[in-house]
Coordinates of N, CA and C in Angstrom, one line a residue:
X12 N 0.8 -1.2 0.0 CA 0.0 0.0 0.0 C 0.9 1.3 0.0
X13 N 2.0 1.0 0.4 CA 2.8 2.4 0.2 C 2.9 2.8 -0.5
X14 N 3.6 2.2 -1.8 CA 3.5 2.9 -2.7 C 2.4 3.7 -3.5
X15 N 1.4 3.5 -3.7 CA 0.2 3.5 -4.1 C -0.2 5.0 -3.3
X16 N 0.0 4.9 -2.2 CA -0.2 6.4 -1.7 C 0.6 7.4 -2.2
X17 N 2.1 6.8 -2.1 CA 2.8 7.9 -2.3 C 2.8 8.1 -4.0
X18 N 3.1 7.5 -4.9 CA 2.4 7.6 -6.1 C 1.1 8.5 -6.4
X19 N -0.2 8.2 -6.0 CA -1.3 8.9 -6.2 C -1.0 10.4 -5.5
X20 N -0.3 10.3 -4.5 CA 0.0 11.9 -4.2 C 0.8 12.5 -5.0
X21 N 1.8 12.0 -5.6 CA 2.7 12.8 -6.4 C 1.9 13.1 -8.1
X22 N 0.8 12.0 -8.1 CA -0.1 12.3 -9.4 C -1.0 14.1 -9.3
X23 N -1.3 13.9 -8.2 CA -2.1 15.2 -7.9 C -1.2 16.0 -7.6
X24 N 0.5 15.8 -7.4 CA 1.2 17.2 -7.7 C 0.7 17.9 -5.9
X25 N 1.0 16.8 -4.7 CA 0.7 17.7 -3.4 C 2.2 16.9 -2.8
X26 N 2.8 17.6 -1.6 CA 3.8 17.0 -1.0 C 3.2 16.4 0.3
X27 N 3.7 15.9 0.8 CA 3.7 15.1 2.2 C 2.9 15.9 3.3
X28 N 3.4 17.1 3.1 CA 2.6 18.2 4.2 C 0.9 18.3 3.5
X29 N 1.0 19.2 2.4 CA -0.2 19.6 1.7 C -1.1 18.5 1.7
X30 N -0.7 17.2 1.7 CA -1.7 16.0 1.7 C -2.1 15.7 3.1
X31 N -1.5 16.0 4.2 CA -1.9 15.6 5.7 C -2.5 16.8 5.5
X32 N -2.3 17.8 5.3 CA -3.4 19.2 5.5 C -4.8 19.0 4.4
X33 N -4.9 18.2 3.8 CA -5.8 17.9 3.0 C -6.7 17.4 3.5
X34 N -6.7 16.8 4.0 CA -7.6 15.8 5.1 C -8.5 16.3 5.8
X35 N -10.0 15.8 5.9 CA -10.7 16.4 6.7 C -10.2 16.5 8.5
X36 N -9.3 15.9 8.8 CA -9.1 15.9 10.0 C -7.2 16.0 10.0
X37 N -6.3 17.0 9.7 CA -5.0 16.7 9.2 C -4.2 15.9 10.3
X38 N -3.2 15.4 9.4 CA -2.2 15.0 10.1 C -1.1 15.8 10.0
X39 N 0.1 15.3 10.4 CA 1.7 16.1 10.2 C 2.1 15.0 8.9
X40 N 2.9 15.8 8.6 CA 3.9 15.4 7.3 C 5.0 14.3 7.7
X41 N 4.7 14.0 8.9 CA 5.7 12.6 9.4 C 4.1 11.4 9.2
X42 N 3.1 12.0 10.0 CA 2.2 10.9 9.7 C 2.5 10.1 8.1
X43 N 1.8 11.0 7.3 CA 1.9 10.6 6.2 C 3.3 10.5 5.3
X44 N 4.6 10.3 5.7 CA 5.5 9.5 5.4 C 5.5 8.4 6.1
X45 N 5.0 8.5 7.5 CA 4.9 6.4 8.1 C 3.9 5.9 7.2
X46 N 2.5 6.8 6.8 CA 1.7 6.1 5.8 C 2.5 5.2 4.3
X47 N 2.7 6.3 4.2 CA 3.9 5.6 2.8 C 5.0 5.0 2.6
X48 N 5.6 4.8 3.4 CA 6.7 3.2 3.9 C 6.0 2.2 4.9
X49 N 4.7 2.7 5.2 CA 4.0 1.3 5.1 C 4.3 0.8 6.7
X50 N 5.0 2.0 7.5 CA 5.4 2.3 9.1 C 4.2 2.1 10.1
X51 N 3.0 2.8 9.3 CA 2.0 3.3 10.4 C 0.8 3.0 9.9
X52 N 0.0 2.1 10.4 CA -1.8 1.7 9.4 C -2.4 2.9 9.5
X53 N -3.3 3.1 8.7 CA -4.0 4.2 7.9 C -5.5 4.2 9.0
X54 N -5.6 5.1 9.6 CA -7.0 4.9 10.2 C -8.2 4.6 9.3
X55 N -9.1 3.8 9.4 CA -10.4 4.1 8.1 C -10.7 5.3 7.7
X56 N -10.9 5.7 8.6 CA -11.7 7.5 8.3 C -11.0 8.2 7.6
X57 N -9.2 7.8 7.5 CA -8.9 8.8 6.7 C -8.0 7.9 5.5
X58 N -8.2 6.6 5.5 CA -8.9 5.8 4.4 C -9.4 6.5 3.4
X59 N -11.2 6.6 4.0 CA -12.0 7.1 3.5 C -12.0 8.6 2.7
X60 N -10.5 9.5 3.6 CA -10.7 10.4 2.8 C -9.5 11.0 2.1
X61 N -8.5 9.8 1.7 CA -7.6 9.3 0.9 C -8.3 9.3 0.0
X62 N -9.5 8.3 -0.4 CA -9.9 7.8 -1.9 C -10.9 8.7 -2.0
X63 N -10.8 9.6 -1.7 CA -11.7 10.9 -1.8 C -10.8 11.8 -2.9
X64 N -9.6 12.0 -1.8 CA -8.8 12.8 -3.2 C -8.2 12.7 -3.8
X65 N -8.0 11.3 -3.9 CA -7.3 10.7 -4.8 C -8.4 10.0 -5.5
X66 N -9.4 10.3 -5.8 CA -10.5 10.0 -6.9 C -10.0 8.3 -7.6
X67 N -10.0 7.6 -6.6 CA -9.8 6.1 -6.8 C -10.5 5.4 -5.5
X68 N -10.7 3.5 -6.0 CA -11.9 2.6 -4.9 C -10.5 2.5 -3.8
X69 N -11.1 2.1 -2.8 CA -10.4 1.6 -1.9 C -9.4 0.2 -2.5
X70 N -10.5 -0.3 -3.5 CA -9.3 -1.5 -3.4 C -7.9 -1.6 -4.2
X71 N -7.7 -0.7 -5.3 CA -7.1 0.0 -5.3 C -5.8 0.6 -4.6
X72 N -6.2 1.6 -4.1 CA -5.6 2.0 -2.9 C -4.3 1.1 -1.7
X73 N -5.5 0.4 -1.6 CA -5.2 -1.0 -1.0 C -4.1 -2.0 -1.3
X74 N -4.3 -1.9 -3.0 CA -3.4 -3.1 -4.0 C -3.7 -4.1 -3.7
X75 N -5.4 -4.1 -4.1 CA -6.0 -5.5 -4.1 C -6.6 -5.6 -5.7
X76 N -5.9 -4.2 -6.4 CA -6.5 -4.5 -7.5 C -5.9 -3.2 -8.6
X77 N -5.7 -3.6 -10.0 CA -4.9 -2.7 -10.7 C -5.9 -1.5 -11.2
X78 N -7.2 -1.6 -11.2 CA -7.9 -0.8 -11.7 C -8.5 0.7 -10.7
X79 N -8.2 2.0 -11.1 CA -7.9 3.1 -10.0 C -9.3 3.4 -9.3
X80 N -10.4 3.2 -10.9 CA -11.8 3.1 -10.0 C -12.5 1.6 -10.0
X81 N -13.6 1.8 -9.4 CA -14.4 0.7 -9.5 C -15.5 0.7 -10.9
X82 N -15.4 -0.4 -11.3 CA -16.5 -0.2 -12.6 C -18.4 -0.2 -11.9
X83 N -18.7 0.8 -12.6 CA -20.1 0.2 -12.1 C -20.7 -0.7 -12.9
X84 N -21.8 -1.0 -11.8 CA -22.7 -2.5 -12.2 C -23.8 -2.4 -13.2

């Protein structure tokens, strides 16, 4: 999953800080480097608002799957 974060952040062009300040609830810029070497588990809630702006499914995210959204049914 690390990479995948840190990847989709560098897509949208934000650094380490700007993406914990992104957050409906921020973190620090050390959080989200433990996020991205895979140091520190990702709480859901902000899971939830990872794939928010990073406009991709969880599973995804996750690397349970190569596809960024979910197809609908």
């Amino acid at each position: 999953m690390k990479n995948l974060i840190k990847s989709e952040r560098v897509r949208i062009g934000l650094n380490q800080a700007e993406l914990g300040a992104a957050l409906n609830q921020p973190v620090s810029e050390r959080t989200v480097r433990e996020w991205e070497k895979g140091n520190s588990p990702i709480p859901s809630f902000q899971l939830l608002n990872l794939i928010q702006i990073f406009h991709c499914s969880v599973d995804y995210l996750l690397g349970l799957t190569d596809e960024r959204t979910s197809r609908a049914n």
